[in-house]
Amino acid sequence: MKSNGPDPYDILHIATTATAREVAHAYRTLIRGRHPDTRPAREHHPGPGPAAPDLQEELQELRDIMAAYAILGNPE
């Protein structure tokens, strides 16, 4: 049976044979690099040129990572 959502293994960048320890490590690494508290403050970018990634996109990515970990980190 195929799920409609993204594959949690792909989200965490791990193999389907990953151990519980590898799942936890991948989760911590991804969250650490994307958590708003560990990133520099956003600058107002009114002019032309590359803008900072959209906050909503970043928050959705964090939610996806947390959801993938909730699925794969559950020992059941």
Backbone as a printed PyTorch tensor [residue, N CA C, xyz], in Angstrom:
tensor([[[ 0.8420, -1.1690,  0.0000],
         [ 0.0000,  0.0000,  0.0000],
         [ 0.8930,  1.2400,  0.0000]],

        [[ 0.6620,  2.1470, -0.9260],
         [ 1.4640,  3.3510, -1.0470],
         [ 0.7330,  4.5080, -0.3850]],

        [[ 1.4920,  5.2930,  0.3810],
         [ 0.9220,  6.4460,  1.0480],
         [ 0.8740,  7.6330,  0.0880]],

        [[-0.0140,  8.5650,  0.3570],
         [-0.1470,  9.7360, -0.5000],
         [ 0.9050, 10.7970, -0.2060]],

        [[ 1.4710, 10.7900,  0.9890],
         [ 2.4360, 11.8100,  1.3780],
         [ 3.8440, 11.4440,  0.9640]],

        [[ 4.7700, 12.3600,  1.2490],
         [ 6.1710, 12.0970,  0.9240],
         [ 6.7300, 10.9480,  1.7720]],

        [[ 7.7220, 10.2950,  1.2540],
         [ 8.3370,  9.1610,  1.9340],
         [ 9.1880,  9.6670,  3.1020]],

        [[ 8.9120,  9.2020,  4.3300],
         [ 9.6820,  9.6760,  5.4780],
         [11.1750,  9.3710,  5.3690]],

        [[11.5180,  8.2790,  4.7060],
         [12.9360,  7.9490,  4.5300],
         [13.6210,  8.9780,  3.6340]],

        [[12.9060,  9.4140,  2.5930],
         [13.4560, 10.4340,  1.7030],
         [13.6060, 11.7740,  2.4320]],

        [[12.6290, 12.1090,  3.2390],
         [12.6650, 13.3750,  3.9740],
         [13.8840, 13.4150,  4.9000]],

        [[14.1550, 12.3010,  5.5840],
         [15.2820, 12.2510,  6.5200],
         [16.5940, 11.8660,  5.8290]],

        [[16.5430, 11.5860,  4.5410],
         [17.7400, 11.2260,  3.7560],
         [18.4440,  9.9900,  4.3360]],

        [[17.6480,  8.9450,  4.5860],
         [18.2080,  7.7040,  5.1270],
         [17.6870,  6.5240,  4.3130]],

        [[18.3820,  5.4030,  4.4640],
         [17.9750,  4.1680,  3.7810],
         [16.8140,  3.5200,  4.5320]],

        [[16.0600,  2.7080,  3.8270],
         [14.9400,  2.0100,  4.4680],
         [15.4220,  0.9890,  5.4930]],

        [[16.7050,  0.6830,  5.4700],
         [17.2740, -0.2680,  6.4370],
         [17.9210,  0.4390,  7.6230]],

        [[17.7050,  1.7410,  7.7720],
         [18.3340,  2.5150,  8.8420],
         [17.8900,  2.0130, 10.2130]],

        [[18.8260,  2.0400, 11.1400],
         [18.5300,  1.6500, 12.5180],
         [17.8600,  2.8110, 13.2450]],

        [[17.3220,  2.5300, 14.4310],
         [16.7000,  3.5850, 15.2370],
         [17.7060,  4.6790, 15.5590]],

        [[18.9230,  4.3000, 15.7960],
         [19.9750,  5.2760, 16.0900],
         [20.2540,  6.1720, 14.8770]],

        [[20.2850,  5.5870, 13.6850],
         [20.5100,  6.3570, 12.4620],
         [19.3450,  7.3030, 12.1730]],

        [[18.1290,  6.8560, 12.4640],
         [16.9490,  7.6990, 12.2800],
         [17.0480,  8.9170, 13.1980]],

        [[17.3620,  8.6840, 14.4620],
         [17.4680,  9.7790, 15.4270],
         [18.5830, 10.7480, 15.0470]],

        [[19.7040, 10.2120, 14.6010],
         [20.8260, 11.0600, 14.2070],
         [20.4590, 11.9350, 13.0060]],

        [[19.8110, 11.3490, 12.0200],
         [19.4030, 12.1060, 10.8320],
         [18.4200, 13.2100, 11.2200]],

        [[17.4830, 12.8820, 12.0900],
         [16.4990, 13.8730, 12.5460],
         [17.1870, 15.0360, 13.2500]],

        [[18.0460, 14.7310, 14.1980],
         [18.7340, 15.8000, 14.9500],
         [19.5770, 16.6670, 14.0270]],

        [[20.2590, 16.0520, 13.0910],
         [21.1000, 16.8060, 12.1640],
         [20.2660, 17.7490, 11.2990]],

        [[19.1610, 17.2540, 10.7710],
         [18.3110, 18.0840,  9.9150],
         [17.6470, 19.2130, 10.6970]],

        [[17.1510, 18.9160, 11.8710],
         [16.4940, 19.9320, 12.6820],
         [17.4890, 21.0030, 13.1140]],

        [[18.6640, 20.5880, 13.5190],
         [19.6810, 21.5430, 13.9730],
         [20.0060, 22.5560, 12.8830]],

        [[20.0910, 22.0970, 11.6570],
         [20.4450, 22.9900, 10.5610],
         [19.3160, 23.8670, 10.0730]],

        [[18.0920, 23.5420, 10.4450],
         [16.9520, 24.2830,  9.9180],
         [16.1460, 25.0220, 10.9780]],

        [[16.4070, 24.7630, 12.2300],
         [15.6200, 25.3780, 13.2900],
         [15.8440, 26.8880, 13.2910]],

        [[14.7770, 27.6800, 13.4130],
         [14.9070, 29.1360, 13.3770],
         [15.8440, 29.7010, 14.4430]],

        [[15.9540, 29.0630, 15.5800],
         [16.8270, 29.5670, 16.6470],
         [18.3040, 29.4220, 16.3100]],

        [[18.6360, 28.5720, 15.3550],
         [20.0400, 28.3660, 15.0050],
         [20.4300, 29.0820, 13.7190]],

        [[19.5060, 29.8290, 13.1410],
         [19.7730, 30.5160, 11.8810],
         [19.8970, 32.0120, 12.1160]],

        [[20.6660, 32.6930, 11.2950],
         [20.7680, 34.1460, 11.4350],
         [19.4200, 34.8260, 11.2040]],

        [[19.2660, 35.9870, 11.7840],
         [18.0080, 36.7330, 11.6280],
         [17.7890, 37.0830, 10.1640]],

        [[16.5470, 37.1140,  9.7760],
         [16.1980, 37.4650,  8.4000],
         [16.3820, 38.9570,  8.2000]],

        [[16.8660, 39.2880,  7.0420],
         [17.0060, 40.6960,  6.6950],
         [15.8640, 41.0740,  5.7700]],

        [[15.4310, 42.3020,  5.8940],
         [14.4190, 42.8060,  4.9680],
         [15.0880, 42.9260,  3.6010]],

        [[14.4650, 42.3750,  2.5860],
         [15.0800, 42.3390,  1.2610],
         [14.1330, 42.9640,  0.2430]],

        [[14.0820, 44.3140,  0.1950],
         [13.1120, 44.9520, -0.6900],
         [13.5150, 45.0180, -2.1600]],

        [[14.7950, 44.9710, -2.4390],
         [15.2530, 45.1930, -3.8070],
         [15.3370, 43.9300, -4.6300]],

        [[15.8200, 44.0780, -5.8640],
         [15.9710, 42.9100, -6.7410],
         [17.1020, 42.0130, -6.2530]],

        [[17.1070, 40.8200, -6.7390],
         [18.1430, 39.8700, -6.3480],
         [17.5310, 38.7260, -5.5730]],

        [[18.3720, 37.7700, -5.2090],
         [17.8290, 36.5960, -4.5150],
         [17.3210, 36.9570, -3.1300]],

        [[16.1300, 36.5490, -2.8350],
         [15.5220, 36.7940, -1.5270],
         [15.7630, 35.5950, -0.6270]],

        [[15.6190, 35.8020,  0.6540],
         [15.7370, 34.7030,  1.6170],
         [14.6170, 33.7050,  1.3520]],

        [[14.8440, 32.4390,  1.6600],
         [13.7790, 31.4490,  1.4700],
         [12.5230, 31.8660,  2.2350]],

        [[11.4050, 31.5720,  1.6840],
         [10.1380, 31.9300,  2.2890],
         [ 9.9760, 31.2440,  3.6400]],

        [[ 9.5740, 32.0160,  4.6320],
         [ 9.4150, 31.4890,  5.9870],
         [ 8.4210, 30.3310,  6.0090]],

        [[ 7.3310, 30.4580,  5.2770],
         [ 6.3240, 29.3940,  5.2680],
         [ 6.8850, 28.0920,  4.6860]],

        [[ 7.7330, 28.2100,  3.6720],
         [ 8.3580, 27.0180,  3.0940],
         [ 9.2890, 26.3610,  4.1120]],

        [[10.0430, 27.1820,  4.8400],
         [10.9490, 26.6460,  5.8560],
         [10.1740, 25.9650,  6.9770]],

        [[ 9.0760, 26.5770,  7.4050],
         [ 8.2680, 25.9750,  8.4590],
         [ 7.6430, 24.6660,  7.9980]],

        [[ 7.2130, 24.6180,  6.7360],
         [ 6.6460, 23.3730,  6.2050],
         [ 7.7070, 22.2760,  6.1690]],

        [[ 8.9310, 22.6440,  5.8040],
         [10.0150, 21.6690,  5.7840],
         [10.2750, 21.1250,  7.1970]],

        [[10.2470, 22.0030,  8.1900],
         [10.4140, 21.5560,  9.5720],
         [ 9.2860, 20.6140,  9.9760]],

        [[ 8.0670, 20.9560,  9.6060],
         [ 6.9260, 20.0840,  9.9360],
         [ 7.0710, 18.7230,  9.2610]],

        [[ 7.5290, 18.7050,  8.0160],
         [ 7.7300, 17.4360,  7.3090],
         [ 8.7860, 16.5790,  8.0070]],

        [[ 9.8740, 17.2040,  8.4340],
         [10.9410, 16.4720,  9.1270],
         [10.4140, 15.9040, 10.4410]],

        [[ 9.6740, 16.7170, 11.1920],
         [ 9.1280, 16.2390, 12.4730],
         [ 8.1240, 15.1170, 12.2640]],

        [[ 7.3000, 15.2160, 11.2230],
         [ 6.3150, 14.1720, 10.9390],
         [ 7.0140, 12.8710, 10.5330]],

        [[ 8.0570, 12.9870,  9.7260],
         [ 8.8130, 11.7860,  9.3240],
         [ 9.4400, 11.1130, 10.5320]],

        [[ 9.9700, 11.9060, 11.4470],
         [10.5780, 11.3380, 12.6470],
         [ 9.5090, 10.7160, 13.5540]],

        [[ 8.3420, 11.3310, 13.6090],
         [ 7.2520, 10.7650, 14.4280],
         [ 6.8790,  9.3780, 13.9210]],

        [[ 6.9420,  9.1960, 12.6150],
         [ 6.6100,  7.8890, 12.0300],
         [ 7.7490,  6.8920, 12.2440]],

        [[ 8.9590,  7.2930, 11.8580],
         [10.0880,  6.3560, 11.8910],
         [10.7040,  6.2040, 13.2780]],

        [[10.5290,  7.1940, 14.1380],
         [11.1030,  7.1220, 15.4710],
         [10.2470,  6.3420, 16.4430]],

        [[ 9.0430,  5.9990, 16.0200],
         [ 8.1300,  5.2390, 16.8680],
         [ 8.5410,  3.7650, 16.8500]],

        [[ 8.8660,  3.1950, 18.0060],
         [ 9.3310,  1.7970, 18.0220],
         [ 8.2680,  0.7810, 17.6050]],

        [[ 7.0230,  1.1430, 17.5950],
         [ 5.9610,  0.2270, 17.1690],
         [ 5.9900,  0.1710, 15.7030]]])
